Short mmCIF file of C-alpha atoms and ligand atoms in Angstrom, two decimals:
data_model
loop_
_atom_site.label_atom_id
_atom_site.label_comp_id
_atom_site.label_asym_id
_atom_site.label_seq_id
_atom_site.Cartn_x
_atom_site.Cartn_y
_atom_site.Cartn_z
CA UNK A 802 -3.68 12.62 -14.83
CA UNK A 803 -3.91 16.43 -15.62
CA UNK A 804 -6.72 17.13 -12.72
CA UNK A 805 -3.82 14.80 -10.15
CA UNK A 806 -1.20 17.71 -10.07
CA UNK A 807 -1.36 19.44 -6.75
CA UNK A 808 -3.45 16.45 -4.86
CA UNK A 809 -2.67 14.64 -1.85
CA UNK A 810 -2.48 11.05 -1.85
CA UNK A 811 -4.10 9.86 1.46
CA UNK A 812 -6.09 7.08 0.56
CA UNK A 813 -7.42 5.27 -2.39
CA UNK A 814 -10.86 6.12 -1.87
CA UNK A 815 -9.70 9.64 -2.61
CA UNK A 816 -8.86 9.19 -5.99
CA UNK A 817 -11.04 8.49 -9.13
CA UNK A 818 -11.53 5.68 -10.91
CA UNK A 819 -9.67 7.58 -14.16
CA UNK A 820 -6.43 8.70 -11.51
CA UNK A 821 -6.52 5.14 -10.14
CA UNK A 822 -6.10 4.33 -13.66
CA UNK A 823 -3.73 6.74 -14.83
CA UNK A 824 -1.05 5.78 -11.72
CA UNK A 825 -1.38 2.18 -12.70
CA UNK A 826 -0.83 3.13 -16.27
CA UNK A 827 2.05 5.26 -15.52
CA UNK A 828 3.65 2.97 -13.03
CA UNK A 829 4.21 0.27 -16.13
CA UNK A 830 5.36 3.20 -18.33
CA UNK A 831 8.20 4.14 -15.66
CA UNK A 832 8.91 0.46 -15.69
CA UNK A 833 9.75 0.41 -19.15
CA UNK A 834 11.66 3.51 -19.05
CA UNK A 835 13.56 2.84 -16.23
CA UNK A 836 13.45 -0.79 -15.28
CA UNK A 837 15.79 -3.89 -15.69
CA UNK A 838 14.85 -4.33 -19.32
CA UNK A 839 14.61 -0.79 -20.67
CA UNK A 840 16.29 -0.01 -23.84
CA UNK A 841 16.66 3.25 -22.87
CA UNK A 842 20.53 4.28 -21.72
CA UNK A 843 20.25 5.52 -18.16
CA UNK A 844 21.99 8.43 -18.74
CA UNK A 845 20.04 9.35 -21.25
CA UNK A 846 16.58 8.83 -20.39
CA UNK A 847 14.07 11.54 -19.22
CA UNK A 848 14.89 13.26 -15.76
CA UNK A 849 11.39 15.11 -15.54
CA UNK A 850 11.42 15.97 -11.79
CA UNK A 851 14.93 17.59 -11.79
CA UNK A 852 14.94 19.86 -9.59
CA UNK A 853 12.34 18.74 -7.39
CA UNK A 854 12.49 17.17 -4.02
CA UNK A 855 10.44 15.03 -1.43
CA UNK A 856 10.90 15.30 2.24
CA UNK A 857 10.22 11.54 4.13
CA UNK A 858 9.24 11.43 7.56
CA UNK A 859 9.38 8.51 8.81
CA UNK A 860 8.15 7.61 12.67
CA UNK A 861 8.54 4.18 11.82
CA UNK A 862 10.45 1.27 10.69
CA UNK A 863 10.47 1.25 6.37
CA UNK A 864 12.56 -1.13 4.16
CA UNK A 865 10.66 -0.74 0.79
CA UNK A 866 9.06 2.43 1.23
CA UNK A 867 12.03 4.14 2.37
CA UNK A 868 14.32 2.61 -0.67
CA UNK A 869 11.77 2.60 -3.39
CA UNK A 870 11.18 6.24 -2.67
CA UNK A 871 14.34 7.47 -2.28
CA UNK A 872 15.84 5.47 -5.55
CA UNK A 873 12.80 6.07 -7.35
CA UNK A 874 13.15 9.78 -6.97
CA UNK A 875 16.68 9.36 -8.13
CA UNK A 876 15.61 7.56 -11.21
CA UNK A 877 13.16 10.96 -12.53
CA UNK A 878 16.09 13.37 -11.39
CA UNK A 879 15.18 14.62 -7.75
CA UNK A 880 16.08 14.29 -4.63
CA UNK A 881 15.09 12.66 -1.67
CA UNK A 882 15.34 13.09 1.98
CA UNK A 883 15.01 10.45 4.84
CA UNK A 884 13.69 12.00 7.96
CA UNK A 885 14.02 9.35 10.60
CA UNK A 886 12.20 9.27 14.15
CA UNK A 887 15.19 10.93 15.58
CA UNK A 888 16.11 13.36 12.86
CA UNK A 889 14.09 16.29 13.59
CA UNK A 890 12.18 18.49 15.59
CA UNK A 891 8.33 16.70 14.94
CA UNK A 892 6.90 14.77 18.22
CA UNK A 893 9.32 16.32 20.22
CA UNK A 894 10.15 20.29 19.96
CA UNK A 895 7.79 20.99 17.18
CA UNK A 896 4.05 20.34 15.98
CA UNK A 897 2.78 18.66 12.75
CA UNK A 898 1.63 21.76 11.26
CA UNK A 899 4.32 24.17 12.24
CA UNK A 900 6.39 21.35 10.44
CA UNK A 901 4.07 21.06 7.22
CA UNK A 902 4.86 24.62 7.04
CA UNK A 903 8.27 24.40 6.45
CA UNK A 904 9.12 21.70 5.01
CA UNK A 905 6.40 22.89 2.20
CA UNK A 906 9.27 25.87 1.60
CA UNK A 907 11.63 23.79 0.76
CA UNK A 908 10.33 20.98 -0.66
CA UNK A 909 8.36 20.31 -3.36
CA UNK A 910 6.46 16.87 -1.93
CA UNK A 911 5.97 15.83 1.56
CA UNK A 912 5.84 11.93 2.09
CA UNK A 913 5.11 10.93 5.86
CA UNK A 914 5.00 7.35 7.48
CA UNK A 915 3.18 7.83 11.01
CA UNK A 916 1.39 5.92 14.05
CA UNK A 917 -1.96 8.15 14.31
CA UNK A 918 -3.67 8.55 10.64
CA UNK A 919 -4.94 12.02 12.00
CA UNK A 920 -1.09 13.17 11.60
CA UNK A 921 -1.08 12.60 8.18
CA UNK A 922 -4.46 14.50 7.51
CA UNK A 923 -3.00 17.60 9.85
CA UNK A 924 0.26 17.25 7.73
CA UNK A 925 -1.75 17.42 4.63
CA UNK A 926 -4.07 20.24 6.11
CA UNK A 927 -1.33 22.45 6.33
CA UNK A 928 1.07 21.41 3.56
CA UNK A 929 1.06 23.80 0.77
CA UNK A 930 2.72 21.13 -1.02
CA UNK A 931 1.28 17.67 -1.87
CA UNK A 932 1.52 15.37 0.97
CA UNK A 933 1.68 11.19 0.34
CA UNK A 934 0.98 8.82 3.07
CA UNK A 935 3.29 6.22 3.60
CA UNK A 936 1.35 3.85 5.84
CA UNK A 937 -0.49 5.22 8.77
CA UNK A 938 -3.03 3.15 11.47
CA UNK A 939 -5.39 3.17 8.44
CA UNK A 940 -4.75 3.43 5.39
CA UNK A 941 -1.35 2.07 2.95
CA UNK A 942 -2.32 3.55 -0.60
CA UNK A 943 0.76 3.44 -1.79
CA UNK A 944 0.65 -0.63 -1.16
CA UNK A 945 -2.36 -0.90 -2.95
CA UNK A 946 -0.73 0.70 -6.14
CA UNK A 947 2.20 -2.34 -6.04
CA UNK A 948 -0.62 -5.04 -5.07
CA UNK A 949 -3.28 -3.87 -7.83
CA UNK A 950 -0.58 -3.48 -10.39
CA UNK A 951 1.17 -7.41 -9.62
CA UNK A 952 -2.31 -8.33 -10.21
CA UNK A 953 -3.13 -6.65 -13.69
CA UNK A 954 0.29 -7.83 -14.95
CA UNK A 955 -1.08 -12.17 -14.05
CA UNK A 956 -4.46 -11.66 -15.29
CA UNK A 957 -4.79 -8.61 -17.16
CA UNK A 958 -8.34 -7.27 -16.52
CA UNK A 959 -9.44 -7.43 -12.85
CA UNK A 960 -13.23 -7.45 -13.50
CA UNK A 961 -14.47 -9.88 -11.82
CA UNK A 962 -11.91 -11.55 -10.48
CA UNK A 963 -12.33 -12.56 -6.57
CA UNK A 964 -9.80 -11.32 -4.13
CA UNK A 965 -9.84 -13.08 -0.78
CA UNK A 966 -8.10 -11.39 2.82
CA UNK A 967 -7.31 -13.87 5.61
CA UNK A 968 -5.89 -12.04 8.41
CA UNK A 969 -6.10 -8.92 10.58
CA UNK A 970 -8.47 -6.02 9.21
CA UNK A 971 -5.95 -3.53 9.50
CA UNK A 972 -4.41 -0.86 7.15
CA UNK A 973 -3.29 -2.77 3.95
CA UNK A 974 -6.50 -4.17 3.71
CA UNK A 975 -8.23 -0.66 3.66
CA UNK A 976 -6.98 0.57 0.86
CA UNK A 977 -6.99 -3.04 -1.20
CA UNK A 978 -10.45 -3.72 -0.29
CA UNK A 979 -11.36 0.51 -1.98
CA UNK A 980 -8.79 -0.09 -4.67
CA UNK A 981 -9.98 -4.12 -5.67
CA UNK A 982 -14.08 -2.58 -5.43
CA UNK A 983 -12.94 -0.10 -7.89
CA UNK A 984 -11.58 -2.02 -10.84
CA UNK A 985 -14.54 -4.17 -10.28
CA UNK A 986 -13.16 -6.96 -8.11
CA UNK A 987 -15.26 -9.00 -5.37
CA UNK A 988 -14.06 -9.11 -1.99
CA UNK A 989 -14.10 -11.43 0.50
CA UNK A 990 -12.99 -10.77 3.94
CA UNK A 991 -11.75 -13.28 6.73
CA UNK A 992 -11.13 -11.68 10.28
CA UNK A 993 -10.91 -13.14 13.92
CA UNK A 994 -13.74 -11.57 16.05
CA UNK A 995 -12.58 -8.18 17.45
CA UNK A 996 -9.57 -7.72 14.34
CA UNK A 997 -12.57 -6.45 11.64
CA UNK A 998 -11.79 -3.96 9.12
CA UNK A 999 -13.25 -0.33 9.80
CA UNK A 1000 -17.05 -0.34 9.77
CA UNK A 1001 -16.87 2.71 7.58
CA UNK A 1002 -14.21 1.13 5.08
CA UNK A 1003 -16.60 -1.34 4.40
CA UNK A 1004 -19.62 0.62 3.85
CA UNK A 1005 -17.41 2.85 1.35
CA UNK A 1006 -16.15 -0.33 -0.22
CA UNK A 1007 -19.64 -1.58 -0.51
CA UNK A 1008 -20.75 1.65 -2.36
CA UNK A 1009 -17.66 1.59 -4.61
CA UNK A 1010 -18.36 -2.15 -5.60
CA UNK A 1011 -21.85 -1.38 -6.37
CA UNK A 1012 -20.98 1.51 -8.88
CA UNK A 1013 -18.39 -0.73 -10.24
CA UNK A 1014 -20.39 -4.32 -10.74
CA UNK A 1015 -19.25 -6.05 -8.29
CA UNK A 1016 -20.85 -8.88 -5.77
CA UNK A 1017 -21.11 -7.53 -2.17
CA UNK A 1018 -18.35 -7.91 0.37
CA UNK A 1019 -18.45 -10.88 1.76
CA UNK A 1020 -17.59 -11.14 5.48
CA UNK A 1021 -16.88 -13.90 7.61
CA UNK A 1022 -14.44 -15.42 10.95
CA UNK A 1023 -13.91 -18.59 8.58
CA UNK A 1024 -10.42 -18.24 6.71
CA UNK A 1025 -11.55 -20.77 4.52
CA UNK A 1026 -14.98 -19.36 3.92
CA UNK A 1027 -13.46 -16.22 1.97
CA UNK A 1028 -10.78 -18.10 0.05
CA UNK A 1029 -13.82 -20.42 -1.21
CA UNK A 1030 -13.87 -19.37 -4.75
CA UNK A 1031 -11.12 -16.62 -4.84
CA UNK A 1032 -8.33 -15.63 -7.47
CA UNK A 1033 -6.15 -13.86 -5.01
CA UNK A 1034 -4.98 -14.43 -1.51
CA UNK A 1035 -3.86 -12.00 0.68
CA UNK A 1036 -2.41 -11.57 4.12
CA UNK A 1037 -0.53 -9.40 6.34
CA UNK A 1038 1.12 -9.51 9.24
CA UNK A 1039 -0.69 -10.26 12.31
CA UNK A 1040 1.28 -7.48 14.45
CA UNK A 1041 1.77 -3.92 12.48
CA UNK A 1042 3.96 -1.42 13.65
CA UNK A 1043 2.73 -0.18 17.30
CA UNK A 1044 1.13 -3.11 18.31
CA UNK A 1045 4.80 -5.20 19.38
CA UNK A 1046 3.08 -5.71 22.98
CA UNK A 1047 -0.16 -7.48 21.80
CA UNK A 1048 2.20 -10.00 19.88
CA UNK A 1049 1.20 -13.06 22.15
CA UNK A 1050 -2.33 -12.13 22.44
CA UNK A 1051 -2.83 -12.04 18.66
CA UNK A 1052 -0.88 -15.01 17.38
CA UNK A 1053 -3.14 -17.09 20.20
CA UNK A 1054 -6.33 -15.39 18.71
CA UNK A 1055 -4.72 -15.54 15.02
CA UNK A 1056 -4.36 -19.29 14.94
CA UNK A 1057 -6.27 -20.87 12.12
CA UNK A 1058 -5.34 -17.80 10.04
CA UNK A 1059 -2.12 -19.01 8.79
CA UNK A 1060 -2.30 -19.03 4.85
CA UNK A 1061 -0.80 -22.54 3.67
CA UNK A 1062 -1.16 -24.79 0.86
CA UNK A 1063 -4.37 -26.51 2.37
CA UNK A 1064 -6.20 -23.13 2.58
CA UNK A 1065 -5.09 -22.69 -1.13
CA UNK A 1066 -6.63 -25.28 -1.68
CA UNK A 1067 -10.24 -23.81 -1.46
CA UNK A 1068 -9.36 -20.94 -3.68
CA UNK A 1069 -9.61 -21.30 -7.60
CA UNK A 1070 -7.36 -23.39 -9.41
CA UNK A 1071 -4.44 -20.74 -10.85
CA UNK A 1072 -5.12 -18.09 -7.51
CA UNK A 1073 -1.92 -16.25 -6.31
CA UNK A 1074 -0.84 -14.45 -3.23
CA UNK A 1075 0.09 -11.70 -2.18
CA UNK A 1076 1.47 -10.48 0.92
CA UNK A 1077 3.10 -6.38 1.08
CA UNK A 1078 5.62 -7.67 3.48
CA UNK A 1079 7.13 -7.47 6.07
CA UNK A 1080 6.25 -11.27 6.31
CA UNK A 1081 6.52 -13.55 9.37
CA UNK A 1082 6.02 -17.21 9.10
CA UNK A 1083 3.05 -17.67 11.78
CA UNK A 1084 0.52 -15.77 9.33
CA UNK A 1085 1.51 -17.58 6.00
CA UNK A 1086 4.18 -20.60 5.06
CA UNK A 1087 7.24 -21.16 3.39
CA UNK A 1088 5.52 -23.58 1.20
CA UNK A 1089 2.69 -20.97 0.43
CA UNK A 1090 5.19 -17.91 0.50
CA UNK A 1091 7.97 -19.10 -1.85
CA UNK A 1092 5.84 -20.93 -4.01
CA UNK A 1093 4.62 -20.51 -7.83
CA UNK A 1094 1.51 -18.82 -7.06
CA UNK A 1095 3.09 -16.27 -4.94
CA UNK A 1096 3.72 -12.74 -6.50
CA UNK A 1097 5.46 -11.16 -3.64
CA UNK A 1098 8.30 -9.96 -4.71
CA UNK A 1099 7.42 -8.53 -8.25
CA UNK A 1100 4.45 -6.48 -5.79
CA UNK A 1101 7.74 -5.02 -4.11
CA UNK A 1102 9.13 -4.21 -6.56
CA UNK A 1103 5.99 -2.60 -7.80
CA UNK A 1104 6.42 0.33 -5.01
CA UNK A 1105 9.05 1.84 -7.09
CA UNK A 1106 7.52 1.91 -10.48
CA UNK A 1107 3.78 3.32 -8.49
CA UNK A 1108 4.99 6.05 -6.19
CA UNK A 1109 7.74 7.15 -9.07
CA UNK A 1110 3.83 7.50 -10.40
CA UNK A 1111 2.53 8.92 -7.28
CA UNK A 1112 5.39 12.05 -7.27
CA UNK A 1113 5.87 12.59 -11.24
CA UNK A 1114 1.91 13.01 -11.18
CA UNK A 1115 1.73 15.48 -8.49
CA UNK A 1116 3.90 17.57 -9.82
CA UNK A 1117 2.55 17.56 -12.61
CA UNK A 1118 5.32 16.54 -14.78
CA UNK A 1119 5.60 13.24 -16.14
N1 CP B 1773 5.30 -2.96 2.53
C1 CP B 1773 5.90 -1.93 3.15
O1 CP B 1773 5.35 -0.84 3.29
O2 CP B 1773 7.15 -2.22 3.60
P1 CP B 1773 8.13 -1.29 4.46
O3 CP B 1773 7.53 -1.24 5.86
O4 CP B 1773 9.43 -2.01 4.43
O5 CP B 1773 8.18 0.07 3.86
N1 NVA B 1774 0.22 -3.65 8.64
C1 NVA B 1774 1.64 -3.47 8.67
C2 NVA B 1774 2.15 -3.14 7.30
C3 NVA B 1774 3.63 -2.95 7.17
C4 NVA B 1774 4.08 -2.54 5.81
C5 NVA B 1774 1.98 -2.38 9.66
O1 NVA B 1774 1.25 -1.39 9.74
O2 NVA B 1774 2.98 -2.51 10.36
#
């Protein structure tokens, strides 16, 4: 992860296959360090980003990124500092780059959740610091971390294996659909006409697949058409963040979308699910959610262990 120190962290496309890699890699070595079953006595265990500190903005709602970040950031030895919609100058006194400007003199990472993924490229313009995205309109790298690592810890090796999206083309499934293409995984893609991923997300996911052996992406309006044959089953909300006032319109054009156990059904015997919640019952079920197969809430879990990755690489120091 030498060549990582210094780097933003936009998008998974962005990185290489050897930093994808490397943050998975780390990500299991903080868990061991740090996590429920470490041997290693809290007090005494390694504190490499002492010193250090991140700066959040946030311009939207967070319960995992917000915690994993700030706790996670605890855990190496820094600090971390939640900048809520309402906490400082940006959007309403003060422009994106005048504030990349100074929050890169006092802090030694930026991380920014926003509506508009052009503010986090102007933030990371003018940062003189590393910037990480936190979720913007189009891309949620750090999700893909958590998701790809739940995934290597069920079935080792992802070469291969077939993961299936049923839902709205929108952000998560950006950076999955890079992230899956570059540890060699097929993907198949279910979307309601009108909700398809970006056209140019799937042409760079193509390209990615095909340097990494994979079948080509597979895209259809038929939910059960893409979970035909898959290992992995993933949703997302059918309303993100911004788009509260479409919520009738979509769950009217969403229906037939909903994840449940006869969907699972078409998928191959021992497939899982994910979902990077916030979940909602319309776009999977209890029975589905709750259930064996579903990994949901070890993949939370996994966005502590990944951006602890994300920072401690960055800096440089891990
Ligand atoms: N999955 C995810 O990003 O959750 P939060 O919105 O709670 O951060
Ligand atoms: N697609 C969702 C993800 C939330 C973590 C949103 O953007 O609101």
């Amino acid at each position: 992860l030498a060549g990582f120190e210094g780097k933003h962290f936009i998008s998974i496309d962005k990185l290489s296959n050897e930093e994808l890699r490397g943050l998975l890699d780390l990500s299991k070595k903080y868990r061991d360090t740090y996590g429920k079953n470490a041997t290693v006595d809290p007090v005494t265990a390694p504190k490499p980003l002492t010193g250090k500190s991140v700066s959040m903005i946030f311009q939207k709602r967070s319960t995992r990124t917000r915690v994993s970040t700030e706790t996670g950031m605890n855990l190496l030895g820094g600090q971390a500092l939640f900048l809520g919609p309402s906490d400082i100058q940006l959007g309403v006194n003060e422009s994106m780059r005048d504030t990349a400007l100074v929050l890169s003199r006092f802090n030694s990472i930026v991380l920014a959740r926003v509506f508009s993924h052009n503010d986090v490229l102007e933030l990371s313009k003018h940062a003189t610091v590393p910037v990480i995205n936190a979720l913007s309109d189009m891309h949620h790298p750090l999700q893909t971390l958590a998701d790809l690592m739940a995934l290597e810890d069920h079935f080792g090796d992802l070469k291969g294996k077939t993961l299936a999206w049923v839902g709205d083309g929108n952000n998560v499934l950006h950076d999955l659909m890079l992230g899956g293409a570059k540890l060699g995984m097929n993907i198949r893609i279910a979307t309601p006409v009108g909700y398809d991923a970006n056209a140019g997300v799937i042409e760079t996911t193509k390209k990615l697949g095909a340097e990494n052996g994979t079948e080509d992406v597979f895209l259809t309006t038929v939910a059960s058409e893409a979970v035909k044959g898959s290992d992995v089953v993933v949703t997302d909300t059918w309303v993100s963040m911004g788009q509260e006032s479409e919520y009738e319109k979509r769950v009217k054009e969403f229906d037939g979308y909903q994840v449940n156990a006869s969907l699972m059904k078409h998928a191959n015997p021992g497939a899982v699910f994910l979902h990077c919640l916030p979940r909602h019952p319309e776009e999977v079920s209890d029975e589905v959610f709750y259930s064996e197969q579903s990994l949901v809430f070890p993949e939370a879990e996994n966005r502590m262990w990944t951006v602890m990755a994300v920072m401690a690489a960055q800096l440089g120091k891990l």
